Amino acid sequence: MKQQLISRRTVLTACAGMTTLVASSPVAFSQTSQSEILRDGKITIGIHNQAPWGFKTMDGNVAGVHPDMIKAVLGPLGIKKVNFVIVEWPALIPSLMSKRIDAVASGMAITPVRCDQVIFSDPDLAIGDGAIVRAGNPHKIRSFEDIVKNERLRIGAGRGSTNAEHAMQAGIPKDRVLLFEDMQSSIAALAAGRIDADIESTATVISTVNDPNLKGKIERAIPFTGLIKDGREVRNFAGIAFRAEDSQLRDLYNLGLAKAKLDGTVKAIFARYGFTDAEIAPADATAKNLCPDNYR
Amino acid sequence: MSFLEIMLGIFEGFGITAEVTFFGLLYAIPFALLAGVLQHFARGLGRWTVTAVIEFWRSSSVIVLLYAFYYSLPAFGVYLSAITVGSMVLGLNGGAYASQSVRAALQALDRGQCEAGLALGLSRFSVLRLVELPQAIRAMIPTFINEAIQLIKGTALVSLITLTDMTFRAKEIAQLSYNPVEIYTGLLLSYLILCYPVTILGRYLSTSYSNTGVRINEL
């Protein structure tokens, strides 16, 4: 009996059909760019759902120091409608570059590596690294050095965070650093004894240890010495990240930020989230200084 | 936060989970049937092409495909929504698996069935439509239900491309209440509540249809 009773042409046509089935799904081409954001007064912001940077509250609203900054700085420019998307921390920059969001407003520190991909506003906050430990600090962790010395200690940090980078630069071997996607995973790992300390920016540390749900389980390691470079403790300078081609929007944001710094708006926002004057980025810290080689 | 509140919070993501599953099945079922039938009949270049398509979807990691379609395609100007990416990737991946059970079911059929159909003067396509597929589909029901359950559970991955499904809601609640034990137990239960009825449906379908099958064969 002849086996090939359904012809090759039928098979190939059907294959083409399958391809069309895949390709015909609703395709939309994103046009969002600075001119449209300014024209429509609408911007989509990515946050990583972490207090105090950018987070969803119990009642479903979005709060946080950088979402508030965006509203306070871009509002007067006519950008009144701010949409928020919660994105995993490691996916924030990919989302920005693939135009899923228009800016990252979630306490992202300005680093030369990130400057290769995206552009940053001038920083508003300068925050050191801190550690969360189990209640009573059983391993007496007071610095990165303490962790380096004790080979039994393992630490957790956010995947792709500057805090994790600093811990490794301080000499903690990679195999003792566990990287987590979000804060609740890090805290769960800490409580379960998988890690002995969680390294985060001090702002995250403070807001997390003050969470009423975690009372008595964890505490902030005080004092804590982070990475020392040139005799000074390294800090993370946080700013808003924009797409590389949206430099005009970034420049507008910087102008607005300078104005908001002068009239006290910025200070009021910082006070709302418990930041002190010591944590305000100094005037000489600009995105240009932090990324001297690849500032765009 | 009580356990009930956690469960209700998680079920706020039910809509997205259901939507991704539904559209996923819309991709999976036609793809499985078409690809399985074509792979069974095609020879030479045609078969090579079908196999290549199936293997692309079957042999790549779902999570990598999700990231690639969601974050990389926009660089080439193709901008698919998160729902489209989620249901397409999960659906075609599941469909590619199911296509193998379609092919297996067709291959397992007795040759005499086809020959008898041809001897009656039916066209090859009519034999496929009236004789082979009805029997093959009946044999495939248990595997298809398996794939459907797999698809429901697989939707947990779409939480990684910003869709607010049940897993995403659970993570959001976890970020507020830091209570991993209750939240992940709740999430576990939620998927069980969702998948178990599908299992029961599958059992019902396979018993009722296999009975008809026996009767037809006995005639």
Short mmCIF file of C-alpha atoms in Angstrom, two decimals:
data_model
loop_
_atom_site.label_atom_id
_atom_site.label_comp_id
_atom_site.label_asym_id
_atom_site.label_seq_id
_atom_site.Cartn_x
_atom_site.Cartn_y
_atom_site.Cartn_z
CA MET A 1 0.00 0.00 0.00
CA LYS A 2 1.22 3.46 -0.79
CA GLN A 3 2.24 5.11 2.45
CA GLN A 4 2.43 8.72 1.36
CA LEU A 5 -1.23 9.38 0.75
CA ILE A 6 -1.30 12.91 2.10
CA SER A 7 0.85 14.90 -0.29
CA ARG A 8 3.93 16.85 0.59
CA ARG A 9 2.21 20.02 -0.56
CA THR A 10 -0.56 19.52 2.00
CA VAL A 11 2.03 19.04 4.74
CA LEU A 12 3.95 22.17 3.80
CA THR A 13 0.75 24.23 3.53
CA ALA A 14 -0.25 23.03 6.98
CA CYS A 15 3.17 23.96 8.33
CA ALA A 16 2.75 27.42 6.92
CA GLY A 17 -0.66 27.48 8.59
CA MET A 18 0.86 26.60 11.94
CA THR A 19 3.37 29.39 11.55
CA THR A 20 0.60 31.88 10.77
CA LEU A 21 -1.33 30.66 13.80
CA VAL A 22 1.65 31.60 15.90
CA ALA A 23 2.41 34.85 14.15
CA SER A 24 -1.15 36.13 13.87
CA SER A 25 -1.52 36.64 17.61
CA PRO A 26 -2.28 40.26 18.41
CA VAL A 27 0.91 42.14 17.67
CA ALA A 28 1.27 45.71 18.77
CA PHE A 29 4.29 47.87 18.21
CA SER A 30 5.20 49.95 21.20
CA GLN A 31 5.70 53.57 20.31
CA THR A 32 6.19 54.87 23.82
CA SER A 33 8.99 57.35 23.78
CA GLN A 34 9.77 60.60 25.49
CA SER A 35 7.75 62.72 23.06
CA GLU A 36 4.67 60.56 23.57
CA ILE A 37 5.10 60.48 27.32
CA LEU A 38 5.24 64.27 27.36
CA ARG A 39 2.39 64.67 24.86
CA ASP A 40 -0.03 62.27 26.57
CA GLY A 41 1.08 63.10 30.11
CA LYS A 42 1.29 59.37 30.83
CA ILE A 43 4.21 57.31 32.06
CA THR A 44 4.61 53.66 33.12
CA ILE A 45 6.94 53.06 36.03
CA GLY A 46 8.55 49.78 37.08
CA ILE A 47 8.88 49.03 40.80
CA HIS A 48 10.12 45.88 42.54
CA ASN A 49 7.63 45.90 45.42
CA GLN A 50 10.04 46.66 48.22
CA ALA A 51 9.54 49.20 50.99
CA PRO A 52 10.60 51.98 51.20
CA TRP A 53 11.61 52.18 47.50
CA GLY A 54 8.47 51.34 45.57
CA PHE A 55 5.80 49.02 46.91
CA LYS A 56 2.16 48.06 46.91
CA THR A 57 0.37 48.73 50.18
CA MET A 58 -2.28 46.55 51.85
CA ASP A 59 -5.07 48.60 50.23
CA GLY A 60 -3.60 48.12 46.76
CA ASN A 61 -2.09 51.58 46.26
CA VAL A 62 1.49 52.19 45.29
CA ALA A 63 3.79 54.04 47.65
CA GLY A 64 7.51 54.50 48.00
CA VAL A 65 10.13 57.17 47.86
CA HIS A 66 10.77 56.98 44.11
CA PRO A 67 7.17 56.67 42.92
CA ASP A 68 6.45 59.75 45.07
CA MET A 69 9.47 61.49 43.53
CA ILE A 70 8.25 60.75 40.00
CA LYS A 71 4.83 62.19 40.83
CA ALA A 72 6.29 65.27 42.54
CA VAL A 73 8.87 66.02 39.82
CA LEU A 74 7.03 65.03 36.62
CA GLY A 75 3.57 66.20 37.79
CA PRO A 76 4.37 69.90 37.31
CA LEU A 77 5.62 69.04 33.79
CA GLY A 78 2.13 67.79 32.90
CA ILE A 79 2.78 64.05 33.38
CA LYS A 80 -0.13 63.41 35.70
CA LYS A 81 -0.98 59.83 34.90
CA VAL A 82 1.52 57.40 36.41
CA ASN A 83 0.99 53.67 35.89
CA PHE A 84 2.87 51.16 37.98
CA VAL A 85 4.06 47.69 37.08
CA ILE A 86 5.56 45.35 39.64
CA VAL A 87 8.59 43.62 38.12
CA GLU A 88 11.10 41.25 39.69
CA TRP A 89 14.28 43.16 40.51
CA PRO A 90 16.50 41.35 37.94
CA ALA A 91 13.89 42.03 35.24
CA LEU A 92 13.63 45.80 35.78
CA ILE A 93 16.32 46.85 33.30
CA PRO A 94 15.25 44.27 30.66
CA SER A 95 11.67 45.57 31.02
CA LEU A 96 12.86 49.13 30.54
CA MET A 97 14.93 48.27 27.48
CA SER A 98 12.13 46.22 25.91
CA LYS A 99 9.75 49.17 26.44
CA ARG A 100 7.51 47.31 28.88
CA ILE A 101 8.04 50.27 31.24
CA ASP A 102 9.28 53.85 30.68
CA ALA A 103 11.35 54.31 33.82
CA VAL A 104 12.61 52.39 36.85
CA ALA A 105 11.64 54.25 40.02
CA SER A 106 12.52 51.77 42.72
CA GLY A 107 15.74 52.79 44.44
CA MET A 108 18.11 51.59 41.75
CA ALA A 109 21.71 52.57 42.44
CA ILE A 110 23.70 54.25 39.69
CA THR A 111 26.63 52.07 38.60
CA PRO A 112 28.89 52.16 35.54
CA VAL A 113 27.69 48.70 34.46
CA ARG A 114 24.05 49.79 34.49
CA CYS A 115 24.99 53.03 32.70
CA ASP A 116 26.00 50.90 29.72
CA GLN A 117 22.38 49.82 29.30
CA VAL A 118 20.25 52.70 30.55
CA ILE A 119 20.62 56.34 31.58
CA PHE A 120 20.12 57.69 35.08
CA SER A 121 18.77 60.87 36.62
CA ASP A 122 20.94 62.56 39.21
CA PRO A 123 20.87 60.66 42.50
CA ASP A 124 18.64 61.75 45.34
CA LEU A 125 19.72 59.37 48.10
CA ALA A 126 23.06 57.93 49.20
CA ILE A 127 22.58 54.75 51.19
CA GLY A 128 25.11 52.36 52.69
CA ASP A 129 24.88 48.57 52.95
CA GLY A 130 23.29 47.00 56.01
CA ALA A 131 22.64 43.51 57.29
CA ILE A 132 19.57 41.78 58.67
CA VAL A 133 20.32 38.93 61.07
CA ARG A 134 18.26 36.59 63.22
CA ALA A 135 17.13 38.05 66.55
CA GLY A 136 20.01 38.42 68.98
CA ASN A 137 22.62 38.38 66.16
CA PRO A 138 23.84 34.87 67.17
CA HIS A 139 26.95 35.03 64.98
CA LYS A 140 27.89 38.56 66.11
CA ILE A 141 28.00 39.87 62.55
CA ARG A 142 29.21 43.47 62.54
CA SER A 143 30.87 43.88 59.14
CA PHE A 144 31.62 42.21 55.80
CA GLU A 145 34.99 41.34 57.32
CA ASP A 146 33.34 39.26 60.08
CA ILE A 147 31.57 37.27 57.37
CA VAL A 148 34.76 36.82 55.33
CA LYS A 149 36.58 35.48 58.40
CA ASN A 150 33.98 32.93 59.48
CA GLU A 151 33.77 30.33 56.73
CA ARG A 152 30.61 28.80 58.15
CA LEU A 153 28.55 31.93 57.56
CA ARG A 154 26.44 32.27 54.48
CA ILE A 155 24.69 35.43 53.36
CA GLY A 156 21.78 36.31 51.11
CA ALA A 157 21.32 39.34 48.89
CA GLY A 158 19.12 40.52 46.06
CA ARG A 159 19.97 39.03 42.66
CA GLY A 160 21.57 41.75 40.59
CA SER A 161 21.74 44.20 43.50
CA THR A 162 24.70 46.48 44.19
CA ASN A 163 24.65 45.20 47.79
CA ALA A 164 25.49 41.67 46.59
CA GLU A 165 28.27 43.10 44.43
CA HIS A 166 29.72 45.01 47.36
CA ALA A 167 29.66 41.89 49.55
CA MET A 168 31.64 39.97 46.95
CA GLN A 169 34.06 42.86 46.40
CA ALA A 170 34.66 42.82 50.16
CA GLY A 171 36.00 39.30 49.75
CA ILE A 172 33.04 37.07 50.60
CA PRO A 173 33.41 34.08 48.26
CA LYS A 174 30.64 33.64 45.70
CA ASP A 175 29.67 30.20 46.99
CA ARG A 176 28.70 31.71 50.32
CA VAL A 177 26.45 34.34 48.73
CA LEU A 178 22.91 33.18 47.91
CA LEU A 179 21.02 35.44 45.54
CA PHE A 180 17.28 35.89 45.95
CA GLU A 181 14.61 37.40 43.72
CA ASP A 182 12.79 39.37 46.38
CA MET A 183 12.80 40.34 50.03
CA GLN A 184 10.26 37.80 51.20
CA SER A 185 12.45 34.97 49.85
CA SER A 186 15.54 36.38 51.58
CA ILE A 187 13.69 36.72 54.87
CA ALA A 188 12.19 33.24 54.55
CA ALA A 189 15.71 31.88 53.92
CA LEU A 190 17.06 33.79 56.92
CA ALA A 191 14.30 32.53 59.20
CA ALA A 192 14.79 28.98 57.94
CA GLY A 193 18.52 29.14 58.68
CA ARG A 194 19.61 28.82 55.04
CA ILE A 195 21.52 32.08 55.39
CA ASP A 196 22.94 33.85 58.45
CA ALA A 197 22.64 37.43 57.26
CA ASP A 198 20.80 39.24 54.49
CA ILE A 199 22.64 42.14 52.91
CA GLU A 200 20.44 45.01 51.74
CA SER A 201 20.67 48.78 51.59
CA THR A 202 20.18 50.26 55.04
CA ALA A 203 16.84 51.77 54.01
CA THR A 204 15.48 48.34 53.08
CA VAL A 205 16.93 46.92 56.30
CA ILE A 206 15.21 49.53 58.45
CA SER A 207 11.80 49.21 56.80
CA THR A 208 11.98 45.40 56.92
CA VAL A 209 12.99 45.03 60.58
CA ASN A 210 10.24 47.52 61.50
CA ASP A 211 7.59 45.42 59.80
CA PRO A 212 5.18 44.37 62.58
CA ASN A 213 4.94 40.86 61.10
CA LEU A 214 8.63 40.28 61.72
CA LYS A 215 8.85 41.61 65.30
CA GLY A 216 11.14 39.49 67.44
CA LYS A 217 12.30 37.27 64.56
CA ILE A 218 14.98 39.40 62.96
CA GLU A 219 17.02 42.49 63.73
CA ARG A 220 19.37 44.95 62.10
CA ALA A 221 23.06 44.30 62.74
CA ILE A 222 24.28 47.45 64.55
CA PRO A 223 26.87 48.71 64.00
CA PHE A 224 27.64 47.33 60.54
CA THR A 225 30.61 48.24 58.38
CA GLY A 226 30.14 47.70 54.68
CA LEU A 227 32.68 47.73 51.87
CA ILE A 228 35.61 50.08 52.51
CA LYS A 229 37.18 51.66 49.44
CA ASP A 230 39.77 54.47 49.57
CA GLY A 231 39.26 54.70 53.32
CA ARG A 232 35.53 55.41 53.02
CA GLU A 233 32.49 53.21 53.26
CA VAL A 234 30.97 52.73 49.82
CA ARG A 235 27.43 54.00 49.38
CA ASN A 236 24.73 53.33 46.80
CA PHE A 237 23.53 56.41 44.97
CA ALA A 238 19.94 55.88 43.97
CA GLY A 239 18.27 57.53 40.99
CA ILE A 240 15.63 57.02 38.32
CA ALA A 241 16.60 54.95 35.28
CA PHE A 242 15.37 55.89 31.80
CA ARG A 243 15.88 54.35 28.34
CA ALA A 244 19.08 55.49 26.65
CA GLU A 245 17.15 57.24 23.85
CA ASP A 246 14.99 59.22 26.29
CA SER A 247 17.74 61.60 27.40
CA GLN A 248 15.46 64.61 26.89
CA LEU A 249 13.03 63.23 29.44
CA ARG A 250 15.91 62.52 31.82
CA ASP A 251 17.17 66.10 31.45
CA LEU A 252 13.68 67.44 32.17
CA TYR A 253 13.50 65.21 35.22
CA ASN A 254 16.88 66.47 36.45
CA LEU A 255 15.71 70.10 36.11
CA GLY A 256 12.53 69.31 38.02
CA LEU A 257 14.49 67.41 40.65
CA ALA A 258 16.81 70.38 41.25
CA LYS A 259 13.77 72.61 41.68
CA ALA A 260 12.08 70.15 44.03
CA LYS A 261 15.27 69.93 46.11
CA LEU A 262 15.25 73.72 46.54
CA ASP A 263 11.60 74.14 47.50
CA GLY A 264 11.67 71.38 50.11
CA THR A 265 9.45 68.87 48.26
CA VAL A 266 12.24 66.29 48.17
CA LYS A 267 12.94 66.68 51.88
CA ALA A 268 9.25 66.19 52.67
CA ILE A 269 9.18 62.95 50.66
CA PHE A 270 12.33 61.67 52.37
CA ALA A 271 10.90 62.49 55.80
CA ARG A 272 7.76 60.52 54.93
CA TYR A 273 9.87 57.37 54.53
CA GLY A 274 12.17 57.98 57.49
CA PHE A 275 15.26 59.20 55.66
CA THR A 276 17.48 61.73 57.44
CA ASP A 277 19.58 64.55 56.03
CA ALA A 278 22.66 62.33 56.26
CA GLU A 279 21.19 60.13 53.51
CA ILE A 280 20.51 62.90 50.98
CA ALA A 281 22.92 62.62 48.06
CA PRO A 282 25.54 65.40 48.21
CA ALA A 283 25.37 68.05 45.49
CA ASP A 284 28.66 66.91 43.92
CA ALA A 285 27.26 63.42 43.33
CA THR A 286 25.78 63.48 39.84
CA ALA A 287 24.98 60.71 37.43
CA LYS A 288 27.85 62.04 35.29
CA ASN A 289 30.35 61.68 38.15
CA LEU A 290 29.14 58.18 38.97
CA CYS A 291 29.45 57.01 35.35
CA PRO A 292 32.38 59.12 34.14
CA ASP A 293 33.17 56.93 31.12
CA ASN A 294 29.76 56.15 29.72
CA TYR A 295 27.46 59.01 30.70
CA ARG A 296 25.08 59.75 27.87
CA MET B 1 -3.58 37.98 58.19
CA SER B 2 -5.81 34.95 58.59
CA PHE B 3 -5.51 31.89 56.38
CA LEU B 4 -8.87 32.67 54.81
CA GLU B 5 -7.73 36.19 53.90
CA ILE B 6 -4.58 34.73 52.35
CA MET B 7 -6.62 32.27 50.27
CA LEU B 8 -8.99 35.03 49.13
CA GLY B 9 -5.99 37.21 48.27
CA ILE B 10 -4.46 34.40 46.22
CA PHE B 11 -7.74 33.80 44.39
CA GLU B 12 -7.71 37.43 43.19
CA GLY B 13 -5.18 36.08 40.71
CA PHE B 14 -7.52 33.31 39.59
CA GLY B 15 -8.77 35.32 36.60
CA ILE B 16 -5.32 35.56 35.04
CA THR B 17 -4.51 31.92 35.76
CA ALA B 18 -7.81 30.89 34.12
CA GLU B 19 -7.26 33.25 31.17
CA VAL B 20 -3.75 31.96 30.46
CA THR B 21 -4.96 28.35 30.77
CA PHE B 22 -7.90 28.97 28.43
CA PHE B 23 -5.85 30.68 25.71
CA GLY B 24 -3.07 28.17 26.30
CA LEU B 25 -5.48 25.35 25.47
CA LEU B 26 -6.61 27.24 22.37
CA TYR B 27 -3.00 27.09 21.19
CA ALA B 28 -2.27 23.61 22.50
CA ILE B 29 -5.15 21.52 21.14
CA PRO B 30 -5.09 22.55 17.44
CA PHE B 31 -1.31 22.50 17.46
CA ALA B 32 -1.18 19.02 18.98
CA LEU B 33 -3.73 17.57 16.56
CA LEU B 34 -2.25 19.21 13.48
CA ALA B 35 1.37 18.52 14.34
CA GLY B 36 0.70 14.95 15.47
CA VAL B 37 -1.30 14.04 12.35
CA LEU B 38 1.21 15.70 10.03
CA GLN B 39 4.15 14.01 11.70
CA HIS B 40 2.40 10.67 11.31
CA PHE B 41 1.74 11.07 7.59
CA ALA B 42 4.49 13.31 6.26
CA ARG B 43 7.64 11.94 4.68
CA GLY B 44 10.92 13.56 3.68
CA LEU B 45 11.18 17.34 3.82
CA GLY B 46 7.66 17.76 5.15
CA ARG B 47 8.28 15.43 8.05
CA TRP B 48 11.57 17.15 8.77
CA THR B 49 9.82 20.51 8.91
CA VAL B 50 7.04 19.30 11.22
CA THR B 51 9.55 17.61 13.50
CA ALA B 52 11.63 20.78 13.63
CA VAL B 53 8.59 22.83 14.70
CA ILE B 54 7.58 20.27 17.34
CA GLU B 55 11.10 19.93 18.68
CA PHE B 56 11.54 23.69 18.92
CA TRP B 57 8.58 23.90 21.29
CA ARG B 58 9.20 20.64 23.08
CA SER B 59 12.92 20.80 23.66
CA SER B 60 13.33 24.33 24.92
CA SER B 61 12.81 25.44 28.48
CA VAL B 62 9.48 27.19 29.04
CA ILE B 63 10.98 29.83 31.29
CA VAL B 64 13.68 30.69 28.75
CA LEU B 65 11.05 30.91 26.00
CA LEU B 66 8.93 33.20 28.20
CA TYR B 67 11.84 35.54 28.79
CA ALA B 68 12.94 35.43 25.16
CA PHE B 69 9.48 36.22 23.79
CA TYR B 70 8.71 38.82 26.44
CA TYR B 71 11.99 40.68 26.71
CA SER B 72 13.91 39.96 23.50
CA LEU B 73 11.29 40.16 20.76
CA PRO B 74 10.58 43.89 21.38
CA ALA B 75 14.18 44.52 20.31
CA PHE B 76 13.13 43.24 16.87
CA GLY B 77 10.00 45.38 16.87
CA VAL B 78 7.58 42.56 17.79
CA TYR B 79 5.64 43.57 20.85
CA LEU B 80 3.41 40.81 22.21
CA SER B 81 1.35 41.34 25.35
CA ALA B 82 2.20 39.35 28.44
CA ILE B 83 -1.01 37.28 28.14
CA THR B 84 -0.20 36.41 24.51
CA VAL B 85 3.38 35.44 25.34
CA GLY B 86 2.32 33.40 28.38
CA SER B 87 -0.48 31.46 26.70
CA MET B 88 1.39 30.97 23.44
CA VAL B 89 4.59 29.65 25.02
CA LEU B 90 2.83 27.43 27.56
CA GLY B 91 0.22 26.30 25.02
CA LEU B 92 2.62 25.43 22.23
CA ASN B 93 5.00 23.75 24.64
CA GLY B 94 2.19 21.58 26.02
CA GLY B 95 0.81 21.10 22.51
CA ALA B 96 4.16 19.82 21.29
CA TYR B 97 4.14 17.17 24.02
CA ALA B 98 0.55 16.25 23.27
CA SER B 99 1.32 15.97 19.53
CA GLN B 100 3.45 12.95 20.39
CA SER B 101 0.49 11.21 22.01
CA VAL B 102 -1.57 11.99 18.90
CA ARG B 103 1.07 10.39 16.73
CA ALA B 104 1.47 7.44 19.08
CA ALA B 105 -2.29 6.86 19.15
CA LEU B 106 -2.46 6.91 15.35
CA GLN B 107 0.50 4.55 15.06
CA ALA B 108 -1.04 2.16 17.56
CA LEU B 109 -4.15 1.70 15.44
CA ASP B 110 -4.47 -1.53 13.56
CA ARG B 111 -3.55 -1.17 9.87
CA GLY B 112 -6.65 -3.09 8.98
CA GLN B 113 -8.82 -0.16 10.10
CA CYS B 114 -7.35 2.08 7.43
CA GLU B 115 -7.32 -0.62 4.77
CA ALA B 116 -10.96 -1.47 5.43
CA GLY B 117 -11.89 2.19 5.08
CA LEU B 118 -10.03 2.46 1.78
CA ALA B 119 -11.62 -0.75 0.55
CA LEU B 120 -15.02 0.81 1.18
CA GLY B 121 -14.01 3.55 -1.23
CA LEU B 122 -13.46 6.31 1.31
CA SER B 123 -10.79 8.88 0.49
CA ARG B 124 -7.65 8.82 2.63
CA PHE B 125 -8.76 12.01 4.40
CA SER B 126 -12.20 10.55 5.13
CA VAL B 127 -10.57 7.46 6.59
CA LEU B 128 -8.53 9.70 8.85
CA ARG B 129 -11.54 11.81 9.84
CA LEU B 130 -14.12 9.04 10.23
CA VAL B 131 -12.13 5.99 11.24
CA GLU B 132 -8.72 6.75 12.63
CA LEU B 133 -9.05 10.04 14.54
CA PRO B 134 -12.19 9.12 16.52
CA GLN B 135 -10.43 6.05 17.88
CA ALA B 136 -7.10 7.84 18.37
CA ILE B 137 -8.68 10.74 20.24
CA ARG B 138 -10.45 8.35 22.58
CA ALA B 139 -7.12 6.72 23.38
CA MET B 140 -5.52 10.12 23.91
CA ILE B 141 -7.96 11.51 26.47
CA PRO B 142 -5.97 10.51 29.59
CA THR B 143 -2.73 12.00 28.20
CA PHE B 144 -4.55 15.13 27.09
CA ILE B 145 -5.99 15.64 30.57
CA ASN B 146 -2.47 15.18 31.93
CA GLU B 147 -1.24 17.91 29.61
CA ALA B 148 -4.11 20.21 30.61
CA ILE B 149 -3.25 19.82 34.30
CA GLN B 150 0.39 20.41 33.46
CA LEU B 151 -0.65 23.59 31.67
CA ILE B 152 -2.64 24.89 34.65
CA LYS B 153 0.31 24.32 36.95
CA GLY B 154 2.70 25.76 34.38
CA THR B 155 0.84 29.07 34.46
CA ALA B 156 2.64 29.77 37.75
CA LEU B 157 5.57 30.76 35.53
CA VAL B 158 3.73 33.73 34.02
CA SER B 159 4.17 35.52 37.34
CA LEU B 160 7.72 36.12 36.03
CA ILE B 161 6.45 38.23 33.14
CA THR B 162 4.46 40.59 35.37
CA LEU B 163 1.07 38.86 35.09
CA THR B 164 -0.89 39.03 38.34
CA ASP B 165 -1.77 35.33 38.51
CA MET B 166 -2.21 33.31 41.72
CA THR B 167 1.51 32.83 42.25
CA PHE B 168 2.17 36.53 41.70
CA ARG B 169 -0.55 37.43 44.21
CA ALA B 170 0.95 34.99 46.71
CA LYS B 171 4.34 36.67 46.32
CA GLU B 172 2.76 40.09 46.73
CA ILE B 173 1.06 38.99 49.93
CA ALA B 174 4.29 37.38 51.12
CA GLN B 175 6.06 40.68 50.60
CA LEU B 176 3.53 42.35 52.91
CA SER B 177 3.06 39.75 55.61
CA TYR B 178 6.35 37.76 55.60
CA ASN B 179 4.55 34.53 56.34
CA PRO B 180 5.97 31.98 53.91
CA VAL B 181 4.55 28.92 55.66
CA GLU B 182 0.88 29.90 55.42
CA ILE B 183 1.16 31.63 52.07
CA TYR B 184 2.87 28.83 50.19
CA THR B 185 0.62 26.26 51.86
CA GLY B 186 -2.31 28.36 50.66
CA LEU B 187 -0.86 28.51 47.17
CA LEU B 188 -0.32 24.76 47.14
CA LEU B 189 -3.94 24.21 48.13
CA SER B 190 -5.16 26.71 45.53
CA TYR B 191 -3.56 24.78 42.66
CA LEU B 192 -4.87 21.53 44.10
CA ILE B 193 -8.40 22.99 44.27
CA LEU B 194 -8.04 24.05 40.65
CA CYS B 195 -6.48 20.89 39.24
CA TYR B 196 -8.36 18.17 41.06
CA PRO B 197 -11.73 18.84 39.34
CA VAL B 198 -9.91 18.58 36.01
CA THR B 199 -8.61 15.16 37.07
CA ILE B 200 -12.16 14.09 37.94
CA LEU B 201 -13.42 15.41 34.60
CA GLY B 202 -10.67 13.45 32.89
CA ARG B 203 -11.65 10.26 34.68
CA TYR B 204 -15.29 10.81 33.73
CA LEU B 205 -14.41 11.48 30.09
CA SER B 206 -12.17 8.48 29.70
CA THR B 207 -14.65 6.06 31.31
CA SER B 208 -17.63 7.30 29.31
CA TYR B 209 -15.78 7.43 25.99
CA SER B 210 -13.86 4.22 26.34
CA ASN B 211 -17.21 2.47 26.88
CA THR B 212 -18.57 3.84 23.61
CA GLY B 213 -15.35 2.74 22.00
CA VAL B 214 -15.81 -0.82 23.17
CA ARG B 215 -19.38 -0.82 21.94
CA ILE B 216 -18.40 0.49 18.50
CA ASN B 217 -15.63 -2.07 18.22
CA GLU B 218 -17.98 -4.85 19.23
CA LEU B 219 -20.53 -3.95 16.57
#
